C-alpha cells in the first residue's frame, strides 16, 4: 500500500552560497560533502553537548541544498542557521507551496524524499493510517519522540550518523558514546495489549526495574492492540522482551518493524 503524505506546511529552506557545503558539514550530522546530487538524508543540528536541537532532512539539488523540517521547527531551524552563519557565504530562502512524501512501508518512511508539488490524494500527517505507519517506522515527532534532552544515537537517527565525517557541532559527545558503546537508553517500538488510549509520558515498568522508560507516542492499531514508541533503559530494551505500560503487557520491537 502506498500513501501520500501532505508536507505543504513543513518548513523548507533553500541554502545557497559558496560556503554552503562547508557550512552545513560543520553544523549538521549530515555528511553534505558526500551527498550526491538528487540524494537526501535525515539528520539533526545538535548543541555542543550533543543534544538534538532540530531534526532535518537535507537534499542536494544541483548547486543548492534544500532543508526540510516539521512546521513546528521551521522558525527555530532558520534561527539556528542564521546564528551560526556569521562569516560564511551562505543564504537561506524560505519556500512555501505544496509538497509531499510517498510512503510504502515502514522502511520507506525514512527514505522517501520530500517532493515539491501537490501529491494526488495526499493525507495529513496525523491521519490514523499515516500515524500507524509513522510509529511502525519510528519516524520522530519533535517534542514527543525527540527533543533537547535526547541524543541522536538514542533514536532512529542513529542509522544516518556518519562516524567518518569531519567535525561538527556536538560531534565529540556523540563519537565518545559510540566508541564506548554505553548509550543509557534507546527508542523502541512497542505493541501494547488493549486499545485504550495511553498518555504520552506514561512510565514504562519492567519486572526488574520500576522506572524502565517512558512512552512517547501511541495509537490504537485497529486489532485490539496499541502501537507505541518509548524510550527503554539498556537493561530492558532487548527485542522480543516484555514490559508493562499502564498496567498492560507490551512487547518490544526494533525500529522499524
XYZ file of N, CA and C in Angstrom:
771
model
N 0.836 -1.195 0.000
C 0.000 0.000 0.000
C 0.875 1.250 0.000
N 0.574 2.178 -0.893
C 1.294 3.448 -0.943
C 0.352 4.568 -0.515
N 0.817 5.394 0.413
C 0.035 6.554 0.815
C 0.870 7.812 0.575
N 0.193 8.900 0.257
C 0.854 10.173 0.004
C 0.604 11.092 1.192
N 1.671 11.604 1.763
C 1.593 12.446 2.955
C 1.799 13.904 2.562
N 0.872 14.748 2.943
C 0.970 16.173 2.643
C 2.028 16.821 3.530
N 3.013 17.466 2.913
C 4.066 18.168 3.647
C 4.065 19.664 3.337
N 2.937 20.182 2.859
C 2.871 21.578 2.437
C 3.124 22.545 3.583
N 2.820 22.114 4.829
C 3.012 23.021 5.961
C 4.396 22.902 6.586
N 5.210 22.005 6.076
C 6.547 21.842 6.644
C 7.433 23.037 6.297
N 8.413 23.292 7.168
C 9.392 24.321 6.878
C 10.368 23.828 5.828
N 10.630 24.658 4.817
C 11.606 24.305 3.783
C 12.474 25.521 3.492
N 13.775 25.266 3.447
C 14.756 26.326 3.223
C 15.679 25.938 2.085
N 15.892 26.860 1.158
C 16.900 26.659 0.122
C 18.194 27.316 0.591
N 19.283 26.543 0.576
C 20.576 27.046 1.032
C 21.499 27.219 -0.170
N 22.003 28.438 -0.351
C 22.908 28.740 -1.460
C 24.133 29.463 -0.912
N 25.088 29.721 -1.809
C 26.294 30.441 -1.420
C 27.523 29.565 -1.527
N 28.659 30.194 -1.674
C 29.906 29.469 -1.895
C 30.343 28.595 -0.740
N 29.898 28.903 0.479
C 30.294 28.123 1.659
C 29.232 27.119 2.091
N 28.221 26.884 1.243
C 27.080 26.081 1.662
C 27.475 24.675 2.117
N 28.388 24.021 1.382
C 28.770 22.653 1.734
C 29.523 22.646 3.059
N 30.537 23.489 3.158
C 31.347 23.537 4.378
C 30.517 23.955 5.589
N 29.622 24.915 5.392
C 28.793 25.406 6.491
C 27.903 24.297 7.047
N 27.169 23.605 6.174
C 26.282 22.541 6.632
C 27.062 21.338 7.152
N 28.231 21.094 6.600
C 29.073 19.995 7.066
C 29.500 20.215 8.516
N 29.770 21.452 8.865
C 30.240 21.755 10.207
C 29.140 21.986 11.225
N 27.896 22.043 10.766
C 26.789 22.345 11.674
C 25.839 21.176 11.878
N 25.705 20.304 10.883
C 24.716 19.229 10.955
C 25.383 17.854 11.025
N 24.593 16.841 11.371
C 25.116 15.468 11.400
C 25.179 14.851 10.008
N 24.596 15.525 9.005
C 24.577 15.003 7.636
C 25.924 15.253 6.967
N 26.426 14.243 6.247
C 27.677 14.418 5.502
C 27.348 15.057 4.159
N 27.323 16.380 4.134
C 26.954 17.093 2.909
C 28.044 17.014 1.851
N 29.272 16.703 2.251
C 30.369 16.588 1.283
C 30.176 15.382 0.376
N 29.560 14.337 0.882
C 29.391 13.107 0.091
C 27.968 12.936 -0.423
N 27.079 13.857 -0.080
C 25.689 13.740 -0.520
C 25.602 14.012 -2.019
N 25.139 13.022 -2.774
C 25.093 13.136 -4.231
C 23.943 14.021 -4.680
N 24.087 14.593 -5.856
C 23.019 15.405 -6.434
C 21.761 14.549 -6.585
N 20.643 15.030 -6.064
C 19.396 14.287 -6.117
C 19.144 13.403 -4.910
N 20.158 13.268 -4.048
C 20.010 12.437 -2.853
C 19.598 13.295 -1.656
N 19.123 12.627 -0.620
C 18.770 13.338 0.607
C 19.116 12.460 1.796
N 19.198 13.055 2.972
C 19.498 12.298 4.187
C 18.918 13.024 5.389
N 18.413 12.239 6.336
C 17.925 12.801 7.580
C 19.077 12.996 8.559
N 18.926 13.976 9.394
C 19.945 14.245 10.389
C 19.435 15.236 11.409
N 20.359 15.901 12.074
C 19.982 16.826 13.135
C 21.015 17.932 13.253
N 20.596 19.005 13.883
C 21.522 20.016 14.384
C 21.556 19.829 15.887
N 22.746 19.717 16.430
C 22.930 19.431 17.848
C 23.467 20.647 18.588
N 23.305 20.657 19.901
C 24.013 21.660 20.694
C 25.406 21.118 21.014
N 26.288 21.906 21.604
C 27.652 21.420 21.855
C 27.730 20.174 22.733
N 26.670 19.885 23.490
C 26.664 18.692 24.332
C 26.096 17.474 23.598
N 25.795 17.638 22.303
C 25.329 16.514 21.504
C 23.844 16.258 21.556
N 23.075 17.181 22.139
C 21.624 17.020 22.236
C 20.934 17.581 20.992
N 19.773 17.029 20.660
C 19.081 17.353 19.403
C 18.296 18.660 19.514
N 18.725 19.666 18.762
C 18.006 20.936 18.708
C 16.896 20.906 17.669
N 17.154 20.245 16.542
C 16.160 20.162 15.477
C 16.471 18.960 14.596
N 15.441 18.332 14.066
C 15.581 17.198 13.146
C 15.297 17.705 11.738
N 16.193 17.422 10.810
C 16.088 17.975 9.458
C 16.358 16.916 8.400
N 15.801 17.164 7.223
C 16.137 16.402 6.026
C 16.890 17.351 5.105
N 18.047 16.921 4.607
C 18.821 17.735 3.679
C 18.882 17.033 2.333
N 18.456 17.728 1.288
C 18.519 17.203 -0.081
C 19.465 18.071 -0.899
N 20.246 17.426 -1.745
C 21.141 18.178 -2.631
C 20.477 18.279 -4.002
N 20.313 19.497 -4.468
C 19.677 19.746 -5.765
C 20.593 20.666 -6.560
N 21.408 20.067 -7.420
C 22.354 20.857 -8.198
C 23.325 21.596 -7.294
N 23.344 22.908 -7.410
C 24.266 23.732 -6.626
C 23.624 24.262 -5.342
N 22.491 23.705 -4.954
C 21.818 24.153 -3.740
C 21.503 22.964 -2.838
N 21.144 23.277 -1.602
C 20.624 22.286 -0.672
C 19.226 22.731 -0.252
N 18.354 21.758 -0.059
C 17.031 22.030 0.476
C 16.918 21.370 1.843
N 16.589 22.165 2.834
C 16.399 21.656 4.187
C 14.908 21.644 4.489
N 14.416 20.525 4.998
C 13.004 20.406 5.362
C 12.895 19.945 6.811
N 11.856 20.412 7.488
C 11.622 20.025 8.870
C 10.152 20.210 9.208
N 9.735 19.655 10.332
C 8.358 19.833 10.773
C 8.018 21.318 10.877
N 6.736 21.626 10.690
C 6.301 23.018 10.751
C 6.688 23.677 12.070
N 6.602 22.929 13.158
C 6.904 23.490 14.472
C 8.385 23.831 14.641
N 9.223 23.291 13.765
C 10.669 23.531 13.854
C 11.167 24.548 12.837
N 10.286 25.051 11.986
C 10.718 25.900 10.875
C 11.437 27.158 11.358
N 10.826 27.908 12.238
C 11.447 29.141 12.717
C 12.705 28.852 13.515
N 12.650 27.849 14.374
C 13.811 27.501 15.199
C 15.003 27.111 14.331
N 14.747 26.286 13.307
C 15.827 25.843 12.423
C 16.441 27.022 11.682
N 15.597 27.899 11.151
C 16.087 29.077 10.436
C 16.921 29.954 11.364
N 16.479 30.139 12.589
C 17.207 30.970 13.544
C 18.564 30.380 13.885
N 18.625 29.059 14.041
C 19.910 28.415 14.327
C 20.878 28.615 13.168
N 20.403 28.414 11.951
C 21.254 28.603 10.776
C 21.756 30.040 10.699
N 20.870 31.002 10.915
C 21.275 32.414 10.887
C 22.321 32.712 11.963
N 22.137 32.136 13.133
C 23.045 32.418 14.256
C 24.465 31.926 13.968
N 24.575 30.791 13.295
C 25.900 30.233 13.026
C 26.543 30.822 11.764
N 25.733 31.387 10.886
C 26.262 31.916 9.612
C 26.769 33.341 9.793
N 27.835 33.492 10.536
C 28.351 34.830 10.857
C 29.270 35.343 9.756
N 30.269 34.560 9.405
C 31.264 34.973 8.414
C 31.230 34.083 7.175
N 30.131 33.367 6.981
C 30.053 32.402 5.889
C 29.269 32.968 4.708
N 29.663 32.555 3.512
C 28.942 32.928 2.297
C 27.810 31.926 2.087
N 26.730 32.126 2.836
C 25.545 31.287 2.707
C 24.297 32.167 2.799
N 23.249 31.742 2.131
C 21.976 32.455 2.180
C 20.857 31.440 2.313
N 19.798 31.847 2.999
C 18.670 30.953 3.261
C 17.386 31.585 2.740
N 16.679 30.828 1.930
C 15.420 31.305 1.348
C 14.285 30.397 1.779
N 13.288 30.965 2.445
C 12.135 30.177 2.878
C 11.264 29.849 1.664
N 10.848 28.597 1.552
C 9.992 28.150 0.466
C 8.589 27.884 0.995
N 7.613 27.992 0.134
C 6.235 27.682 0.503
C 5.558 26.997 -0.677
N 4.324 26.561 -0.450
C 3.611 25.870 -1.513
C 3.502 24.395 -1.225
N 2.846 23.653 -2.098
C 2.603 22.222 -1.849
C 3.875 21.373 -1.907
N 3.877 20.335 -1.085
C 4.962 19.347 -1.070
C 4.385 18.063 -0.482
N 5.041 16.943 -0.767
C 4.506 15.667 -0.285
C 5.593 14.614 -0.189
N 5.264 13.510 0.495
C 6.070 12.292 0.532
C 5.190 11.113 0.164
N 5.798 10.044 -0.328
C 5.058 8.810 -0.602
C 5.663 7.687 0.257
N 4.821 7.118 1.112
C 5.232 6.032 1.990
C 4.636 4.719 1.501
N 5.481 3.687 1.441
C 5.029 2.359 1.017
C 5.041 1.350 2.159
N 5.996 1.510 3.073
C 6.162 0.597 4.203
C 6.994 1.319 5.254
N 7.201 0.724 6.439
C 7.952 1.419 7.482
C 9.366 1.841 7.080
N 10.039 1.047 6.261
C 11.393 1.411 5.838
C 11.373 2.647 4.945
N 10.403 2.708 4.048
C 10.345 3.831 3.106
C 10.018 5.149 3.786
N 9.426 5.103 4.974
C 9.076 6.337 5.684
C 10.309 7.199 5.899
N 11.426 6.572 6.234
C 12.667 7.322 6.458
C 13.408 7.646 5.170
N 13.097 6.942 4.096
C 13.884 7.111 2.872
C 13.132 7.807 1.744
N 11.841 8.025 1.908
C 11.076 8.720 0.873
C 11.454 10.194 0.837
N 11.794 10.726 -0.337
C 12.148 12.147 -0.424
C 10.921 13.029 -0.238
N 11.163 14.246 0.186
C 10.107 15.256 0.231
C 10.106 15.940 -1.129
N 8.995 15.828 -1.834
C 8.898 16.281 -3.218
C 8.089 17.574 -3.286
N 8.641 18.568 -3.956
C 7.903 19.807 -4.162
C 6.742 19.551 -5.129
N 5.591 20.162 -4.837
C 4.415 19.989 -5.679
C 3.333 19.183 -4.988
N 2.126 19.313 -5.473
C 0.983 18.626 -4.871
C 1.033 17.133 -5.177
N 0.612 16.342 -4.215
C 0.514 14.896 -4.418
C -0.941 14.494 -4.465
N -1.329 13.762 -5.483
C -2.725 13.352 -5.621
C -3.172 12.503 -4.433
N -4.295 12.875 -3.838
C -4.835 12.100 -2.727
C -4.041 12.201 -1.447
N -3.270 13.270 -1.299
C -2.430 13.412 -0.107
C -3.278 13.514 1.156
N -2.795 12.849 2.223
C -3.482 12.889 3.510
C -2.600 13.598 4.528
N -3.216 14.108 5.566
C -2.472 14.804 6.604
C -1.577 13.837 7.368
N -0.468 14.355 7.893
C 0.468 13.506 8.615
C -0.101 12.906 9.882
N -1.172 13.515 10.440
C -1.767 12.979 11.655
C -2.965 12.069 11.369
N -3.200 11.765 10.095
C -4.224 10.787 9.727
C -3.909 9.460 10.417
N -4.942 8.707 10.830
C -4.717 7.468 11.586
C -3.844 6.470 10.834
N -4.077 6.319 9.541
C -3.269 5.383 8.742
C -1.818 5.839 8.724
N -1.598 7.145 8.511
C -0.243 7.683 8.488
C 0.428 7.549 9.850
N -0.335 7.798 10.910
C 0.234 7.727 12.254
C 0.663 6.307 12.613
N -0.108 5.319 12.218
C 0.285 3.935 12.482
C 1.584 3.591 11.758
N 1.691 4.036 10.506
C 2.906 3.755 9.736
C 4.088 4.529 10.307
N 3.848 5.749 10.742
C 4.914 6.557 11.354
C 5.473 5.865 12.588
N 4.592 5.341 13.428
C 5.052 4.677 14.639
C 5.777 3.377 14.309
N 5.280 2.609 13.351
C 5.989 1.397 12.920
C 7.417 1.727 12.465
N 7.574 2.884 11.851
C 8.885 3.287 11.342
C 9.765 3.935 12.394
N 9.158 4.414 13.477
C 9.913 5.197 14.449
C 10.265 6.562 13.908
N 9.426 7.079 13.005
C 9.660 8.404 12.405
C 9.341 9.453 13.465
N 10.330 10.246 13.822
C 10.262 11.080 15.009
C 9.336 12.278 14.876
N 8.597 12.539 15.946
C 7.844 13.786 16.063
C 8.530 14.610 17.155
N 9.011 15.784 16.756
C 9.757 16.598 17.718
C 8.819 17.086 18.820
N 9.320 17.019 20.040
C 8.528 17.406 21.191
C 7.871 16.217 21.867
N 7.681 15.129 21.123
C 7.135 13.896 21.682
C 8.216 12.814 21.745
N 8.739 12.443 20.583
C 9.688 11.328 20.496
C 11.146 11.764 20.593
N 11.393 13.028 20.434
C 12.757 13.548 20.500
C 12.685 15.014 20.903
N 13.735 15.478 21.563
C 13.769 16.866 21.998
C 15.161 17.223 22.471
N 15.281 18.336 23.154
C 16.592 18.846 23.538
C 17.232 18.074 24.686
N 16.555 17.060 25.213
C 17.173 16.191 26.215
C 17.619 14.865 25.615
N 17.554 14.759 24.279
C 17.851 13.494 23.597
C 19.140 13.582 22.785
N 19.845 12.456 22.718
C 20.980 12.298 21.815
C 20.477 11.632 20.531
N 21.091 11.911 19.378
C 20.625 11.280 18.132
C 20.788 9.775 18.114
N 21.814 9.250 18.788
C 22.057 7.810 18.765
C 21.038 7.028 19.598
N 20.192 7.724 20.352
C 19.138 7.052 21.107
C 17.892 6.831 20.258
N 17.897 7.355 19.043
C 16.728 7.357 18.172
C 17.066 6.703 16.829
N 16.080 6.531 15.948
C 16.382 6.004 14.614
C 17.299 6.900 13.781
N 17.589 8.122 14.244
C 18.591 8.935 13.557
C 19.958 8.264 13.571
N 20.136 7.292 14.452
C 21.408 6.575 14.535
C 21.791 5.937 13.207
N 20.790 5.520 12.410
C 21.081 4.860 11.137
C 21.724 5.803 10.129
N 21.607 7.115 10.364
C 22.156 8.093 9.428
C 23.437 8.756 9.928
N 23.870 8.444 11.133
C 25.083 9.064 11.657
C 26.307 8.514 10.922
N 27.132 9.418 10.429
C 28.339 9.047 9.693
C 29.535 9.321 10.589
N 30.126 8.251 11.125
C 31.230 8.416 12.066
C 32.565 8.646 11.372
N 32.528 8.789 10.045
C 33.744 9.089 9.298
C 33.826 10.544 8.858
N 32.712 11.292 9.022
C 32.715 12.677 8.562
C 33.498 13.561 9.517
N 33.833 14.753 9.045
C 34.622 15.684 9.831
C 33.850 16.279 10.992
N 34.485 17.217 11.656
C 33.932 17.803 12.876
C 32.652 18.589 12.610
N 31.748 18.522 13.555
C 30.531 19.328 13.521
C 30.118 19.615 14.963
N 29.246 20.560 15.149
C 28.805 20.933 16.488
C 28.156 19.727 17.178
N 28.637 19.381 18.362
C 28.095 18.255 19.117
C 28.696 16.916 18.772
N 29.691 16.897 17.890
C 30.256 15.620 17.434
C 30.962 14.863 18.553
N 31.710 15.560 19.383
C 32.562 14.886 20.368
C 31.778 13.969 21.302
N 30.702 14.431 21.956
C 29.963 13.502 22.828
C 29.297 12.364 22.061
N 28.852 12.627 20.827
C 28.246 11.571 20.017
C 29.277 10.491 19.700
N 30.468 10.897 19.285
C 31.519 9.934 18.959
C 31.992 9.185 20.209
N 32.046 9.889 21.337
C 32.527 9.252 22.565
C 31.600 8.116 22.994
N 30.301 8.367 22.976
C 29.348 7.320 23.365
C 29.385 6.161 22.370
N 29.520 6.479 21.069
C 29.617 5.428 20.052
C 30.833 4.541 20.307
N 31.968 5.161 20.622
C 33.198 4.400 20.840
C 33.101 3.534 22.094
N 32.425 4.046 23.110
C 32.322 3.322 24.370
C 31.163 2.339 24.377
N 30.195 2.551 23.456
C 29.037 1.669 23.376
C 28.187 1.658 24.627
N 28.019 2.843 25.238
C 27.315 2.865 26.521
C 26.099 3.794 26.546
N 25.321 3.809 25.470
C 24.076 4.561 25.484
C 23.182 4.019 26.599
N 22.581 4.925 27.360
C 21.786 4.504 28.513
C 20.377 4.081 28.141
N 19.877 4.555 26.982
C 18.501 4.242 26.604
C 18.372 4.225 25.085
N 17.256 3.719 24.606
C 17.023 3.624 23.167
C 15.516 3.698 22.911
N 15.146 4.398 21.818
C 13.738 4.430 21.417
C 13.392 3.100 20.751
N 12.320 2.471 21.218
C 11.884 1.193 20.689
C 10.414 1.260 20.284
N 10.016 0.315 19.431
C 8.615 0.133 19.130
C 7.991 -0.782 20.161
N 6.711 -0.575 20.428
C 6.017 -1.363 21.446
C 4.624 -1.740 20.943
N 4.244 -2.982 21.129
C 2.873 -3.415 20.858
C 2.250 -3.725 22.213
N 1.246 -2.928 22.570
C 0.655 -2.979 23.897
C -0.689 -3.688 23.842
N -0.943 -4.556 24.787
C -2.243 -5.238 24.857
C -3.348 -4.227 25.141
N -4.481 -4.350 24.442
C -5.598 -3.449 24.645
C -5.461 -2.194 23.802
N -6.589 -1.558 23.503
C -6.549 -0.388 22.637
C -7.038 0.886 23.316
N -7.125 0.892 24.644
C -7.475 2.120 25.359
C -6.334 3.125 25.212
N -6.644 4.418 25.105
C -5.596 5.437 24.929
C -4.575 5.417 26.077
N -3.343 5.738 25.743
C -2.268 5.849 26.731
C -1.644 7.232 26.581
N -1.484 7.935 27.659
C -0.942 9.295 27.609
C 0.561 9.276 27.333
N 1.011 10.202 26.483
C 2.446 10.392 26.296
C 3.084 10.724 27.644
N 4.250 10.158 27.883
C 4.933 10.382 29.152
C 4.634 9.327 30.199
N 3.729 8.392 29.874
C 3.417 7.319 30.821
C 4.667 6.496 31.113
N 4.893 6.199 32.375
C 6.078 5.446 32.775
C 5.983 3.987 32.329
N 7.101 3.460 31.872
C 7.198 2.057 31.473
C 7.908 1.291 32.585
N 7.346 0.141 32.946
C 7.921 -0.670 34.019
C 8.399 -2.014 33.485
N 9.292 -2.625 34.249
C 9.802 -3.961 33.922
C 9.877 -4.744 35.219
N 9.856 -6.055 35.106
C 9.901 -6.895 36.307
C 11.126 -6.602 37.157
N 12.213 -6.156 36.518
C 13.456 -5.891 37.249
C 13.718 -4.415 37.481
N 12.830 -3.563 36.968
C 13.112 -2.125 37.047
C 11.801 -1.338 36.965
N 11.430 -0.672 38.049
C 10.182 0.082 38.062
C 10.204 1.255 37.084
N 11.326 1.956 37.000
C 11.454 3.080 36.077
C 12.302 2.637 34.893
N 11.659 1.878 33.992
C 12.373 1.277 32.867
C 12.342 2.130 31.618
N 11.498 3.169 31.603
C 11.416 4.010 30.415
C 10.181 4.874 30.432
N 9.916 5.471 29.262
C 8.796 6.397 29.137
C 8.196 6.329 27.745
N 6.866 6.258 27.665
C 6.174 6.216 26.382
C 6.135 7.610 25.765
N 6.311 7.684 24.436
C 6.350 8.983 23.760
C 5.212 9.191 22.767
N 4.745 8.136 22.109
C 3.655 8.226 21.129
C 2.874 6.924 21.143
N 1.576 6.988 20.815
C 0.795 5.749 20.724
C -0.468 5.996 19.920
N -0.998 4.912 19.350
C -2.266 4.954 18.630
C -2.838 3.542 18.588
N -4.154 3.434 18.655
C -4.798 2.122 18.550
C -4.483 1.511 17.189
N -4.123 0.235 17.196
C -3.728 -0.443 15.961
C -4.919 -0.869 15.116
N -6.093 -0.930 15.721
C -7.282 -1.375 14.992
C -7.522 -2.857 15.093
N -6.676 -3.562 15.858
C -6.840 -5.014 16.021
C -6.924 -5.404 17.485
N -7.230 -4.432 18.342
C -7.326 -4.707 19.771
C -6.058 -4.424 20.541
N -5.011 -3.998 19.828
C -3.756 -3.634 20.484
C -3.451 -2.153 20.228
N -2.367 -1.680 20.846
C -1.915 -0.297 20.674
C -0.471 -0.295 20.190
N -0.208 0.517 19.174
C 1.157 0.702 18.691
C 1.761 1.890 19.421
N 3.006 1.763 19.838
C 3.601 2.840 20.620
C 5.104 2.943 20.375
N 5.630 4.098 20.750
C 7.062 4.336 20.808
C 7.409 4.708 22.241
N 8.592 4.305 22.676
C 9.009 4.671 24.021
C 10.491 4.434 24.217
N 11.070 5.223 25.113
C 12.474 5.035 25.464
C 12.584 3.964 26.537
N 13.500 3.016 26.321
C 13.723 1.942 27.279
C 15.170 1.957 27.755
N 15.360 1.675 29.012
C 16.698 1.567 29.590
C 17.434 0.398 28.958
N 18.748 0.513 28.863
C 19.552 -0.510 28.178
C 19.365 -1.905 28.764
N 19.003 -2.014 30.025
C 18.846 -3.335 30.647
C 17.549 -4.026 30.248
N 16.627 -3.284 29.605
C 15.327 -3.883 29.268
C 14.934 -3.675 27.811
N 15.849 -3.198 26.958
C 15.460 -2.844 25.588
C 15.576 -3.990 24.588
N 15.900 -5.187 25.043
C 16.078 -6.305 24.119
C 14.799 -6.574 23.320
N 14.966 -6.730 22.007
C 13.848 -7.012 21.119
C 13.224 -8.356 21.489
N 11.897 -8.376 21.565
C 11.182 -9.592 21.946
C 10.875 -9.664 23.423
N 11.478 -8.779 24.200
C 11.206 -8.743 25.625
C 9.857 -8.119 25.919
N 9.453 -8.152 27.168
C 8.170 -7.576 27.563
C 8.363 -6.563 28.678
N 7.515 -5.540 28.660
C 7.477 -4.520 29.697
C 6.013 -4.264 30.037
N 5.789 -3.376 31.000
C 4.423 -3.048 31.419
C 4.178 -1.557 31.252
N 3.067 -1.211 30.610
C 2.696 0.182 30.400
C 1.256 0.373 30.853
N 1.057 1.223 31.830
C -0.289 1.490 32.344
C -0.996 0.196 32.741
N -0.244 -0.725 33.328
C -0.807 -1.995 33.775
C -1.030 -3.002 32.671
N -0.541 -2.715 31.464
C -0.759 -3.590 30.308
C 0.581 -4.137 29.793
N 0.547 -5.364 29.339
C 1.754 -6.015 28.826
C 2.090 -5.465 27.452
N 3.377 -5.236 27.189
C 3.831 -4.726 25.893
C 5.062 -5.492 25.437
N 5.124 -5.767 24.136
C 6.262 -6.459 23.540
C 7.165 -5.448 22.852
N 8.472 -5.624 23.009
C 9.471 -4.687 22.491
C 9.856 -5.051 21.062
N 9.897 -4.038 20.174
C 10.276 -4.229 18.779
C 11.388 -3.257 18.408
N 12.271 -3.736 17.504
C 13.270 -2.849 16.917
C 12.569 -1.943 15.899
N 13.149 -0.769 15.669
C 12.589 0.171 14.695
C 13.419 0.177 13.407
N 12.727 0.187 12.231
C 11.289 -0.022 12.048
C 10.924 -1.491 12.243
N 9.620 -1.762 12.384
C 9.176 -3.163 12.472
C 7.901 -3.371 11.692
